[in-house]
mmCIF file with all atom_site columns, C-alpha atoms in Angstrom:
data_model
loop_
_atom_site.group_PDB
_atom_site.id
_atom_site.type_symbol
_atom_site.label_atom_id
_atom_site.label_alt_id
_atom_site.label_comp_id
_atom_site.label_asym_id
_atom_site.label_entity_id
_atom_site.label_seq_id
_atom_site.pdbx_PDB_ins_code
_atom_site.Cartn_x
_atom_site.Cartn_y
_atom_site.Cartn_z
_atom_site.occupancy
_atom_site.B_iso_or_equiv
_atom_site.pdbx_formal_charge
_atom_site.auth_seq_id
_atom_site.auth_comp_id
_atom_site.auth_asym_id
_atom_site.auth_atom_id
_atom_site.pdbx_PDB_model_num
ATOM 1   C CA . MET A 1 1   ? 20.916  13.673  -35.262 1.00 0.00 ? 171 MET A CA 1
ATOM 2   C CA . ASN A 1 2   ? 20.378  16.327  -37.917 1.00 0.00 ? 172 ASN A CA 1
ATOM 3   C CA . ARG A 1 3   ? 17.353  18.780  -37.863 1.00 0.00 ? 173 ARG A CA 1
ATOM 4   C CA . LYS A 1 4   ? 15.252  17.252  -40.502 1.00 0.00 ? 174 LYS A CA 1
ATOM 5   C CA . LYS A 1 5   ? 15.865  13.564  -38.923 1.00 0.00 ? 175 LYS A CA 1
ATOM 6   C CA . LEU A 1 6   ? 14.837  15.212  -35.553 1.00 0.00 ? 176 LEU A CA 1
ATOM 7   C CA . GLN A 1 7   ? 11.923  16.866  -37.214 1.00 0.00 ? 177 GLN A CA 1
ATOM 8   C CA . LYS A 1 8   ? 10.385  13.789  -38.782 1.00 0.00 ? 178 LYS A CA 1
ATOM 9   C CA . LEU A 1 9   ? 10.934  11.730  -35.541 1.00 0.00 ? 179 LEU A CA 1
ATOM 10  C CA . THR A 1 10  ? 9.134   14.234  -33.653 1.00 0.00 ? 180 THR A CA 1
ATOM 11  C CA . ASP A 1 11  ? 6.332   14.580  -35.853 1.00 0.00 ? 181 ASP A CA 1
ATOM 12  C CA . THR A 1 12  ? 6.088   10.756  -35.838 1.00 0.00 ? 182 THR A CA 1
ATOM 13  C CA . LEU A 1 13  ? 6.187   10.390  -32.149 1.00 0.00 ? 183 LEU A CA 1
ATOM 14  C CA . ALA A 1 14  ? 3.946   13.415  -31.457 1.00 0.00 ? 184 ALA A CA 1
ATOM 15  C CA . LYS A 1 15  ? 1.165   11.842  -33.555 1.00 0.00 ? 185 LYS A CA 1
ATOM 16  C CA . ASN A 1 16  ? 1.053   8.746   -31.572 1.00 0.00 ? 186 ASN A CA 1
ATOM 17  C CA . CYS A 1 17  ? 1.384   10.206  -28.190 1.00 0.00 ? 187 CYS A CA 1
ATOM 18  C CA . LYS A 1 18  ? -1.687  11.910  -26.688 1.00 0.00 ? 188 LYS A CA 1
ATOM 19  C CA . HIS A 1 19  ? 0.107   13.014  -23.493 1.00 0.00 ? 189 HIS A CA 1
ATOM 20  C CA . PHE A 1 20  ? 2.797   15.228  -24.996 1.00 0.00 ? 190 PHE A CA 1
ATOM 21  C CA . ASN A 1 21  ? 2.540   18.110  -27.395 1.00 0.00 ? 191 ASN A CA 1
ATOM 22  C CA . LYS A 1 22  ? 5.132   18.455  -30.137 1.00 0.00 ? 192 LYS A CA 1
ATOM 23  C CA . PHE A 1 23  ? 7.290   20.855  -28.327 1.00 0.00 ? 193 PHE A CA 1
ATOM 24  C CA . GLU A 1 24  ? 7.444   18.500  -25.203 1.00 0.00 ? 194 GLU A CA 1
ATOM 25  C CA . VAL A 1 25  ? 8.192   15.407  -27.489 1.00 0.00 ? 195 VAL A CA 1
ATOM 26  C CA . ASN A 1 26  ? 11.122  17.368  -28.989 1.00 0.00 ? 196 ASN A CA 1
ATOM 27  C CA . CYS A 1 27  ? 12.433  18.148  -25.648 1.00 0.00 ? 197 CYS A CA 1
ATOM 28  C CA . LEU A 1 28  ? 12.311  14.491  -24.618 1.00 0.00 ? 198 LEU A CA 1
ATOM 29  C CA . ILE A 1 29  ? 14.045  13.334  -27.998 1.00 0.00 ? 199 ILE A CA 1
ATOM 30  C CA . LYS A 1 30  ? 16.779  15.726  -27.462 1.00 0.00 ? 200 LYS A CA 1
ATOM 31  C CA . LEU A 1 31  ? 17.247  14.788  -23.570 1.00 0.00 ? 201 LEU A CA 1
ATOM 32  C CA . PHE A 1 32  ? 17.347  11.181  -24.708 1.00 0.00 ? 202 PHE A CA 1
ATOM 33  C CA . TYR A 1 33  ? 20.187  11.725  -27.116 1.00 0.00 ? 203 TYR A CA 1
ATOM 34  C CA . SER A 1 34  ? 22.018  13.589  -24.635 1.00 0.00 ? 204 SER A CA 1
ATOM 35  C CA . LEU A 1 35  ? 21.592  11.090  -22.131 1.00 0.00 ? 205 LEU A CA 1
ATOM 36  C CA . VAL A 1 36  ? 22.486  8.094   -24.560 1.00 0.00 ? 206 VAL A CA 1
ATOM 37  C CA . GLY A 1 37  ? 25.594  10.332  -25.946 1.00 0.00 ? 207 GLY A CA 1
ATOM 38  C CA . ALA A 1 38  ? 25.866  8.094   -28.682 1.00 0.00 ? 208 ALA A CA 1
ATOM 39  C CA . VAL A 1 39  ? 26.674  8.956   -32.276 1.00 0.00 ? 209 VAL A CA 1
ATOM 40  C CA . GLU A 1 40  ? 24.343  6.957   -34.449 1.00 0.00 ? 210 GLU A CA 1
ATOM 41  C CA . ARG A 1 41  ? 26.369  3.952   -35.823 1.00 0.00 ? 211 ARG A CA 1
ATOM 42  C CA . GLN A 1 42  ? 25.273  1.629   -38.580 1.00 0.00 ? 212 GLN A CA 1
ATOM 43  C CA . GLY A 1 43  ? 22.961  -0.887  -37.215 1.00 0.00 ? 213 GLY A CA 1
ATOM 44  C CA . LEU A 1 44  ? 23.591  -0.366  -33.493 1.00 0.00 ? 214 LEU A CA 1
ATOM 45  C CA . VAL A 1 45  ? 20.701  -0.209  -31.239 1.00 0.00 ? 215 VAL A CA 1
ATOM 46  C CA . ILE A 1 46  ? 20.712  3.098   -29.381 1.00 0.00 ? 216 ILE A CA 1
ATOM 47  C CA . GLY A 1 47  ? 19.274  3.440   -26.210 1.00 0.00 ? 217 GLY A CA 1
ATOM 48  C CA . LEU A 1 48  ? 19.328  3.484   -22.448 1.00 0.00 ? 218 LEU A CA 1
ATOM 49  C CA . ASP A 1 49  ? 20.798  0.315   -21.022 1.00 0.00 ? 219 ASP A CA 1
ATOM 50  C CA . ARG A 1 50  ? 19.536  -1.108  -17.603 1.00 0.00 ? 220 ARG A CA 1
ATOM 51  C CA . ASN A 1 51  ? 22.129  0.793   -15.629 1.00 0.00 ? 221 ASN A CA 1
ATOM 52  C CA . ALA A 1 52  ? 21.946  4.253   -17.464 1.00 0.00 ? 222 ALA A CA 1
ATOM 53  C CA . PHE A 1 53  ? 18.059  3.899   -16.919 1.00 0.00 ? 223 PHE A CA 1
ATOM 54  C CA . ARG A 1 54  ? 18.253  2.996   -13.450 1.00 0.00 ? 224 ARG A CA 1
ATOM 55  C CA . ASN A 1 55  ? 20.400  5.760   -12.753 1.00 0.00 ? 225 ASN A CA 1
ATOM 56  C CA . ILE A 1 56  ? 17.885  8.090   -14.094 1.00 0.00 ? 226 ILE A CA 1
ATOM 57  C CA . LEU A 1 57  ? 15.100  6.569   -11.986 1.00 0.00 ? 227 LEU A CA 1
ATOM 58  C CA . HIS A 1 58  ? 17.389  7.073   -8.930  1.00 0.00 ? 228 HIS A CA 1
ATOM 59  C CA . VAL A 1 59  ? 18.850  10.555  -9.626  1.00 0.00 ? 229 VAL A CA 1
ATOM 60  C CA . THR A 1 60  ? 15.693  12.160  -11.181 1.00 0.00 ? 230 THR A CA 1
ATOM 61  C CA . PHE A 1 61  ? 12.817  10.452  -9.427  1.00 0.00 ? 231 PHE A CA 1
ATOM 62  C CA . GLY A 1 62  ? 14.395  9.301   -6.213  1.00 0.00 ? 232 GLY A CA 1
ATOM 63  C CA . MET A 1 63  ? 13.613  5.797   -6.671  1.00 0.00 ? 233 MET A CA 1
ATOM 64  C CA . THR A 1 64  ? 15.721  3.404   -4.303  1.00 0.00 ? 234 THR A CA 1
ATOM 65  C CA . ASP A 1 65  ? 14.168  0.011   -4.614  1.00 0.00 ? 235 ASP A CA 1
ATOM 66  C CA . ASP A 1 66  ? 16.306  -2.127  -6.917  1.00 0.00 ? 236 ASP A CA 1
ATOM 67  C CA . MET A 1 67  ? 13.565  -4.715  -7.646  1.00 0.00 ? 237 MET A CA 1
ATOM 68  C CA . ILE A 1 68  ? 11.137  -2.090  -8.552  1.00 0.00 ? 238 ILE A CA 1
ATOM 69  C CA . MET A 1 69  ? 13.578  -0.063  -10.678 1.00 0.00 ? 239 MET A CA 1
ATOM 70  C CA . ASP A 1 70  ? 14.362  -3.345  -12.553 1.00 0.00 ? 240 ASP A CA 1
ATOM 71  C CA . ARG A 1 71  ? 10.698  -3.838  -13.208 1.00 0.00 ? 241 ARG A CA 1
ATOM 72  C CA . VAL A 1 72  ? 10.135  -0.036  -14.190 1.00 0.00 ? 242 VAL A CA 1
ATOM 73  C CA . PHE A 1 73  ? 12.944  -0.602  -16.732 1.00 0.00 ? 243 PHE A CA 1
ATOM 74  C CA . ARG A 1 74  ? 11.232  -3.891  -18.202 1.00 0.00 ? 244 ARG A CA 1
ATOM 75  C CA . GLY A 1 75  ? 7.988   -1.863  -18.352 1.00 0.00 ? 245 GLY A CA 1
ATOM 76  C CA . PHE A 1 76  ? 9.625   0.630   -20.654 1.00 0.00 ? 246 PHE A CA 1
ATOM 77  C CA . ASP A 1 77  ? 11.636  -1.988  -22.553 1.00 0.00 ? 247 ASP A CA 1
ATOM 78  C CA . LYS A 1 78  ? 8.602   -3.255  -24.488 1.00 0.00 ? 248 LYS A CA 1
ATOM 79  C CA . ASP A 1 79  ? 10.731  -5.234  -26.849 1.00 0.00 ? 249 ASP A CA 1
ATOM 80  C CA . ASN A 1 80  ? 12.971  -6.877  -24.159 1.00 0.00 ? 250 ASN A CA 1
ATOM 81  C CA . ASP A 1 81  ? 16.070  -5.999  -26.010 1.00 0.00 ? 251 ASP A CA 1
ATOM 82  C CA . GLY A 1 82  ? 17.922  -4.725  -22.864 1.00 0.00 ? 252 GLY A CA 1
ATOM 83  C CA . CYS A 1 83  ? 17.777  -1.204  -24.037 1.00 0.00 ? 253 CYS A CA 1
ATOM 84  C CA . VAL A 1 84  ? 15.152  1.595   -24.056 1.00 0.00 ? 254 VAL A CA 1
ATOM 85  C CA . ASN A 1 85  ? 14.974  3.332   -27.417 1.00 0.00 ? 255 ASN A CA 1
ATOM 86  C CA . VAL A 1 86  ? 13.691  6.653   -28.116 1.00 0.00 ? 256 VAL A CA 1
ATOM 87  C CA . LEU A 1 87  ? 10.345  5.281   -28.966 1.00 0.00 ? 257 LEU A CA 1
ATOM 88  C CA . GLU A 1 88  ? 9.972   3.367   -25.729 1.00 0.00 ? 258 GLU A CA 1
ATOM 89  C CA . TRP A 1 89  ? 11.204  6.355   -23.868 1.00 0.00 ? 259 TRP A CA 1
ATOM 90  C CA . ILE A 1 90  ? 8.650   8.640   -25.290 1.00 0.00 ? 260 ILE A CA 1
ATOM 91  C CA . HIS A 1 91  ? 5.724   6.139   -24.684 1.00 0.00 ? 261 HIS A CA 1
ATOM 92  C CA . GLY A 1 92  ? 7.042   5.271   -21.465 1.00 0.00 ? 262 GLY A CA 1
ATOM 93  C CA . LEU A 1 93  ? 7.257   8.543   -19.895 1.00 0.00 ? 263 LEU A CA 1
ATOM 94  C CA . SER A 1 94  ? 3.867   9.495   -21.472 1.00 0.00 ? 264 SER A CA 1
ATOM 95  C CA . VAL A 1 95  ? 2.352   6.925   -18.981 1.00 0.00 ? 265 VAL A CA 1
ATOM 96  C CA . PHE A 1 96  ? 4.926   7.507   -16.206 1.00 0.00 ? 266 PHE A CA 1
ATOM 97  C CA . LEU A 1 97  ? 4.428   11.179  -16.130 1.00 0.00 ? 267 LEU A CA 1
ATOM 98  C CA . ARG A 1 98  ? 0.926   11.917  -17.456 1.00 0.00 ? 268 ARG A CA 1
ATOM 99  C CA . GLY A 1 99  ? -0.924  8.718   -17.856 1.00 0.00 ? 269 GLY A CA 1
ATOM 100 C CA . SER A 1 100 ? -4.554  8.284   -17.199 1.00 0.00 ? 270 SER A CA 1
ATOM 101 C CA . LEU A 1 101 ? -5.590  6.177   -14.072 1.00 0.00 ? 271 LEU A CA 1
ATOM 102 C CA . GLU A 1 102 ? -6.373  3.260   -16.635 1.00 0.00 ? 272 GLU A CA 1
ATOM 103 C CA . GLU A 1 103 ? -2.986  3.707   -18.212 1.00 0.00 ? 273 GLU A CA 1
ATOM 104 C CA . LYS A 1 104 ? -1.123  3.996   -14.593 1.00 0.00 ? 274 LYS A CA 1
ATOM 105 C CA . MET A 1 105 ? -2.947  0.629   -13.547 1.00 0.00 ? 275 MET A CA 1
ATOM 106 C CA . LYS A 1 106 ? -1.973  -1.297  -16.270 1.00 0.00 ? 276 LYS A CA 1
ATOM 107 C CA . TYR A 1 107 ? 1.697   -0.051  -15.907 1.00 0.00 ? 277 TYR A CA 1
ATOM 108 C CA . CYS A 1 108 ? 1.736   -0.710  -12.140 1.00 0.00 ? 278 CYS A CA 1
ATOM 109 C CA . PHE A 1 109 ? 0.199   -4.043  -12.408 1.00 0.00 ? 279 PHE A CA 1
ATOM 110 C CA . GLU A 1 110 ? 2.794   -5.205  -14.840 1.00 0.00 ? 280 GLU A CA 1
ATOM 111 C CA . VAL A 1 111 ? 5.476   -3.786  -12.613 1.00 0.00 ? 281 VAL A CA 1
ATOM 112 C CA . PHE A 1 112 ? 4.071   -5.793  -9.788  1.00 0.00 ? 282 PHE A CA 1
ATOM 113 C CA . ASP A 1 113 ? 3.357   -8.985  -11.752 1.00 0.00 ? 283 ASP A CA 1
ATOM 114 C CA . LEU A 1 114 ? 6.979   -10.234 -11.454 1.00 0.00 ? 284 LEU A CA 1
ATOM 115 C CA . ASN A 1 115 ? 6.744   -13.337 -13.469 1.00 0.00 ? 285 ASN A CA 1
ATOM 116 C CA . GLY A 1 116 ? 4.306   -11.972 -15.994 1.00 0.00 ? 286 GLY A CA 1
ATOM 117 C CA . ASP A 1 117 ? 1.449   -14.629 -15.482 1.00 0.00 ? 287 ASP A CA 1
ATOM 118 C CA . GLY A 1 118 ? -1.334  -12.097 -15.240 1.00 0.00 ? 288 GLY A CA 1
ATOM 119 C CA . PHE A 1 119 ? -1.625  -12.217 -11.542 1.00 0.00 ? 289 PHE A CA 1
ATOM 120 C CA . ILE A 1 120 ? 0.163   -10.938 -8.415  1.00 0.00 ? 290 ILE A CA 1
ATOM 121 C CA . SER A 1 121 ? 0.755   -13.855 -6.207  1.00 0.00 ? 291 SER A CA 1
ATOM 122 C CA . LYS A 1 122 ? 1.424   -13.853 -2.402  1.00 0.00 ? 292 LYS A CA 1
ATOM 123 C CA . GLU A 1 123 ? 5.153   -14.549 -2.993  1.00 0.00 ? 293 GLU A CA 1
ATOM 124 C CA . GLU A 1 124 ? 5.537   -11.880 -5.357  1.00 0.00 ? 294 GLU A CA 1
ATOM 125 C CA . MET A 1 125 ? 3.767   -9.464  -2.730  1.00 0.00 ? 295 MET A CA 1
ATOM 126 C CA . PHE A 1 126 ? 6.195   -10.975 0.035   1.00 0.00 ? 296 PHE A CA 1
ATOM 127 C CA . HIS A 1 127 ? 9.140   -10.131 -2.359  1.00 0.00 ? 297 HIS A CA 1
ATOM 128 C CA . MET A 1 128 ? 8.066   -6.516  -3.098  1.00 0.00 ? 298 MET A CA 1
ATOM 129 C CA . LEU A 1 129 ? 6.858   -5.773  0.278   1.00 0.00 ? 299 LEU A CA 1
ATOM 130 C CA . LYS A 1 130 ? 10.064  -7.065  1.969   1.00 0.00 ? 300 LYS A CA 1
ATOM 131 C CA . ASN A 1 131 ? 12.370  -5.124  -0.438  1.00 0.00 ? 301 ASN A CA 1
ATOM 132 C CA . SER A 1 132 ? 10.441  -1.848  0.429   1.00 0.00 ? 302 SER A CA 1
ATOM 133 C CA . LEU A 1 133 ? 9.662   -1.929  3.893   1.00 0.00 ? 303 LEU A CA 1
ATOM 134 C CA . LEU A 1 134 ? 12.560  -0.767  6.338   1.00 0.00 ? 304 LEU A CA 1
ATOM 135 C CA . LYS A 1 135 ? 13.913  -3.560  8.398   1.00 0.00 ? 305 LYS A CA 1
ATOM 136 C CA . GLN A 1 136 ? 12.531  -3.075  12.078  1.00 0.00 ? 306 GLN A CA 1
ATOM 137 C CA . PRO A 1 137 ? 15.268  -3.896  14.685  1.00 0.00 ? 307 PRO A CA 1
ATOM 138 C CA . SER A 1 138 ? 12.759  -5.893  16.628  1.00 0.00 ? 308 SER A CA 1
ATOM 139 C CA . GLU A 1 139 ? 12.946  -9.464  18.342  1.00 0.00 ? 309 GLU A CA 1
ATOM 140 C CA . GLU A 1 140 ? 10.308  -11.030 16.143  1.00 0.00 ? 310 GLU A CA 1
ATOM 141 C CA . ASP A 1 141 ? 10.658  -12.423 12.827  1.00 0.00 ? 311 ASP A CA 1
ATOM 142 C CA . PRO A 1 142 ? 10.567  -9.571  10.318  1.00 0.00 ? 312 PRO A CA 1
ATOM 143 C CA . ASP A 1 143 ? 9.218   -11.950 7.614   1.00 0.00 ? 313 ASP A CA 1
ATOM 144 C CA . GLU A 1 144 ? 6.149   -12.593 10.000  1.00 0.00 ? 314 GLU A CA 1
ATOM 145 C CA . GLY A 1 145 ? 5.184   -9.071  9.814   1.00 0.00 ? 315 GLY A CA 1
ATOM 146 C CA . ILE A 1 146 ? 5.357   -8.994  5.953   1.00 0.00 ? 316 ILE A CA 1
ATOM 147 C CA . LYS A 1 147 ? 3.358   -12.110 5.706   1.00 0.00 ? 317 LYS A CA 1
ATOM 148 C CA . ASP A 1 148 ? 0.738   -10.349 7.878   1.00 0.00 ? 318 ASP A CA 1
ATOM 149 C CA . LEU A 1 149 ? 0.719   -7.408  5.656   1.00 0.00 ? 319 LEU A CA 1
ATOM 150 C CA . VAL A 1 150 ? 0.427   -9.524  2.653   1.00 0.00 ? 320 VAL A CA 1
ATOM 151 C CA . GLU A 1 151 ? -2.589  -11.199 4.267   1.00 0.00 ? 321 GLU A CA 1
ATOM 152 C CA . ILE A 1 152 ? -4.120  -7.934  5.087   1.00 0.00 ? 322 ILE A CA 1
ATOM 153 C CA . THR A 1 153 ? -3.512  -6.593  1.558   1.00 0.00 ? 323 THR A CA 1
ATOM 154 C CA . LEU A 1 154 ? -5.195  -9.587  0.096   1.00 0.00 ? 324 LEU A CA 1
ATOM 155 C CA . LYS A 1 155 ? -8.234  -9.136  2.292   1.00 0.00 ? 325 LYS A CA 1
ATOM 156 C CA . LYS A 1 156 ? -8.477  -5.694  0.724   1.00 0.00 ? 326 LYS A CA 1
ATOM 157 C CA . MET A 1 157 ? -7.807  -6.396  -2.741  1.00 0.00 ? 327 MET A CA 1
ATOM 158 C CA . ASP A 1 158 ? -8.575  -9.879  -3.383  1.00 0.00 ? 328 ASP A CA 1
ATOM 159 C CA . HIS A 1 159 ? -12.290 -9.478  -4.406  1.00 0.00 ? 329 HIS A CA 1
ATOM 160 C CA . ASP A 1 160 ? -12.886 -13.136 -5.833  1.00 0.00 ? 330 ASP A CA 1
ATOM 161 C CA . HIS A 1 161 ? -11.008 -14.473 -2.952  1.00 0.00 ? 331 HIS A CA 1
ATOM 162 C CA . ASP A 1 162 ? -8.706  -16.994 -5.002  1.00 0.00 ? 332 ASP A CA 1
ATOM 163 C CA . GLY A 1 163 ? -5.580  -15.909 -2.807  1.00 0.00 ? 333 GLY A CA 1
ATOM 164 C CA . LYS A 1 164 ? -3.978  -13.795 -5.653  1.00 0.00 ? 334 LYS A CA 1
ATOM 165 C CA . LEU A 1 165 ? -4.770  -10.474 -7.479  1.00 0.00 ? 335 LEU A CA 1
ATOM 166 C CA . SER A 1 166 ? -5.917  -10.433 -10.908 1.00 0.00 ? 336 SER A CA 1
ATOM 167 C CA . PHE A 1 167 ? -5.995  -7.260  -12.864 1.00 0.00 ? 337 PHE A CA 1
ATOM 168 C CA . ALA A 1 168 ? -9.710  -6.967  -12.190 1.00 0.00 ? 338 ALA A CA 1
ATOM 169 C CA . ASP A 1 169 ? -9.118  -7.387  -8.337  1.00 0.00 ? 339 ASP A CA 1
ATOM 170 C CA . TYR A 1 170 ? -6.510  -4.750  -8.480  1.00 0.00 ? 340 TYR A CA 1
ATOM 171 C CA . GLU A 1 171 ? -8.503  -2.538  -10.678 1.00 0.00 ? 341 GLU A CA 1
ATOM 172 C CA . LEU A 1 172 ? -11.368 -2.791  -8.385  1.00 0.00 ? 342 LEU A CA 1
ATOM 173 C CA . ALA A 1 173 ? -9.364  -1.956  -5.321  1.00 0.00 ? 343 ALA A CA 1
ATOM 174 C CA . VAL A 1 174 ? -7.472  1.036   -6.931  1.00 0.00 ? 344 VAL A CA 1
ATOM 175 C CA . ARG A 1 175 ? -10.853 2.610   -7.957  1.00 0.00 ? 345 ARG A CA 1
ATOM 176 C CA . GLU A 1 176 ? -12.173 2.387   -4.560  1.00 0.00 ? 346 GLU A CA 1
ATOM 177 C CA . GLU A 1 177 ? -8.867  3.539   -3.033  1.00 0.00 ? 347 GLU A CA 1
ATOM 178 C CA . THR A 1 178 ? -6.298  5.347   -5.432  1.00 0.00 ? 348 THR A CA 1
ATOM 179 C CA . LEU A 1 179 ? -3.466  5.011   -2.805  1.00 0.00 ? 349 LEU A CA 1
ATOM 180 C CA . LEU A 1 180 ? -3.397  1.197   -3.626  1.00 0.00 ? 350 LEU A CA 1
ATOM 181 C CA . LEU A 1 181 ? -2.147  2.068   -7.193  1.00 0.00 ? 351 LEU A CA 1
ATOM 182 C CA . GLU A 1 182 ? 1.469   1.723   -5.600  1.00 0.00 ? 352 GLU A CA 1
ATOM 183 C CA . ALA A 1 183 ? 0.394   -0.783  -3.041  1.00 0.00 ? 353 ALA A CA 1
ATOM 184 C CA . PHE A 1 184 ? 3.755   -2.803  -3.695  1.00 0.00 ? 354 PHE A CA 1
ATOM 185 C CA . GLY A 1 185 ? 6.117   -0.342  -3.997  1.00 0.00 ? 355 GLY A CA 1
ATOM 186 C CA . PRO A 1 186 ? 6.715   3.156   -5.634  1.00 0.00 ? 356 PRO A CA 1
ATOM 187 C CA . CYS A 1 187 ? 7.186   2.510   -9.249  1.00 0.00 ? 357 CYS A CA 1
ATOM 188 C CA . LEU A 1 188 ? 5.646   6.048   -10.358 1.00 0.00 ? 358 LEU A CA 1
ATOM 189 C CA . PRO A 1 189 ? 7.252   9.417   -9.774  1.00 0.00 ? 359 PRO A CA 1
ATOM 190 C CA . ASP A 1 190 ? 6.219   11.446  -6.810  1.00 0.00 ? 360 ASP A CA 1
ATOM 191 C CA . PRO A 1 191 ? 4.516   14.718  -7.766  1.00 0.00 ? 361 PRO A CA 1
ATOM 192 C CA . LYS A 1 192 ? 7.582   17.054  -6.789  1.00 0.00 ? 362 LYS A CA 1
ATOM 193 C CA . SER A 1 193 ? 10.141  15.208  -8.845  1.00 0.00 ? 363 SER A CA 1
ATOM 194 C CA . GLN A 1 194 ? 7.760   14.838  -11.750 1.00 0.00 ? 364 GLN A CA 1
ATOM 195 C CA . MET A 1 195 ? 7.276   18.537  -11.484 1.00 0.00 ? 365 MET A CA 1
ATOM 196 C CA . GLU A 1 196 ? 11.102  19.130  -11.337 1.00 0.00 ? 366 GLU A CA 1
ATOM 197 C CA . PHE A 1 197 ? 11.899  17.048  -14.240 1.00 0.00 ? 367 PHE A CA 1
ATOM 198 C CA . GLU A 1 198 ? 8.979   18.808  -16.652 1.00 0.00 ? 368 GLU A CA 1
ATOM 199 C CA . ALA A 1 199 ? 10.167  22.178  -15.422 1.00 0.00 ? 369 ALA A CA 1
ATOM 200 C CA . GLN A 1 200 ? 13.677  21.305  -16.478 1.00 0.00 ? 370 GLN A CA 1
ATOM 201 C CA . VAL A 1 201 ? 13.253  19.641  -19.720 1.00 0.00 ? 371 VAL A CA 1
ATOM 202 C CA . PHE A 1 202 ? 10.208  21.218  -20.975 1.00 0.00 ? 372 PHE A CA 1
ATOM 203 C CA . LYS A 1 203 ? 12.056  24.844  -20.996 1.00 0.00 ? 373 LYS A CA 1
ATOM 204 C CA . ASP A 1 204 ? 11.830  27.586  -23.495 1.00 0.00 ? 374 ASP A CA 1
ATOM 205 C CA . PRO A 1 205 ? 13.479  26.137  -26.609 1.00 0.00 ? 375 PRO A CA 1
ATOM 206 C CA . ASN A 1 206 ? 15.970  29.126  -26.773 1.00 0.00 ? 376 ASN A CA 1
ATOM 207 C CA . GLU A 1 207 ? 17.223  28.022  -23.480 1.00 0.00 ? 377 GLU A CA 1
ATOM 208 C CA . PHE A 1 208 ? 17.459  24.646  -24.632 1.00 0.00 ? 378 PHE A CA 1
ATOM 209 C CA . ASN A 1 209 ? 21.187  25.087  -25.549 1.00 0.00 ? 379 ASN A CA 1
ATOM 210 C CA . ASP A 1 210 ? 22.190  25.549  -21.867 1.00 0.00 ? 380 ASP A CA 1
ATOM 211 C CA . MET A 1 211 ? 21.603  22.041  -20.752 1.00 0.00 ? 381 MET A CA 1
#
């Protein structure tokens, strides 16, 4: 991408992005194109496909849960074209790395709402918790333990007692106890990997050529 185009893209994205300044947006755009490694071809969608994106989540942010990584990819890929484009990349990272509690709640809820119906059902909780918990080598049926956990979670978070979590339930619970933000699996970067990522990407522009 030539300098003029890059400048224009940076300006446009920086205007719409409240969590990154112009320099940071510029760094993230450059990183994006170095990750995609694609030459602009006529009419071709340029972006990170599911595998490339999951690789970043795994290597850079230490995520290991396939189901959650898949959902994070969908959270970024707003137009559902199977590819995270540069716009989705910047906007996604804006919430992922620096979002306000409101933004993060909305994002996490979308990740956990597997079928997109606006609720987190018992089945969805069961699936996610089953995935994220380590299998305990014990005699009893491990599924039973997860079912118990789902019940405990519902008791704590289901304010209107309808047996599933609406966004209102979830929001209330998280405001009372922020740790519940990622109740069903880690879908945000931990502080350490976030700091390392930012330190690496938002370097002095003169050093940027070494990357």
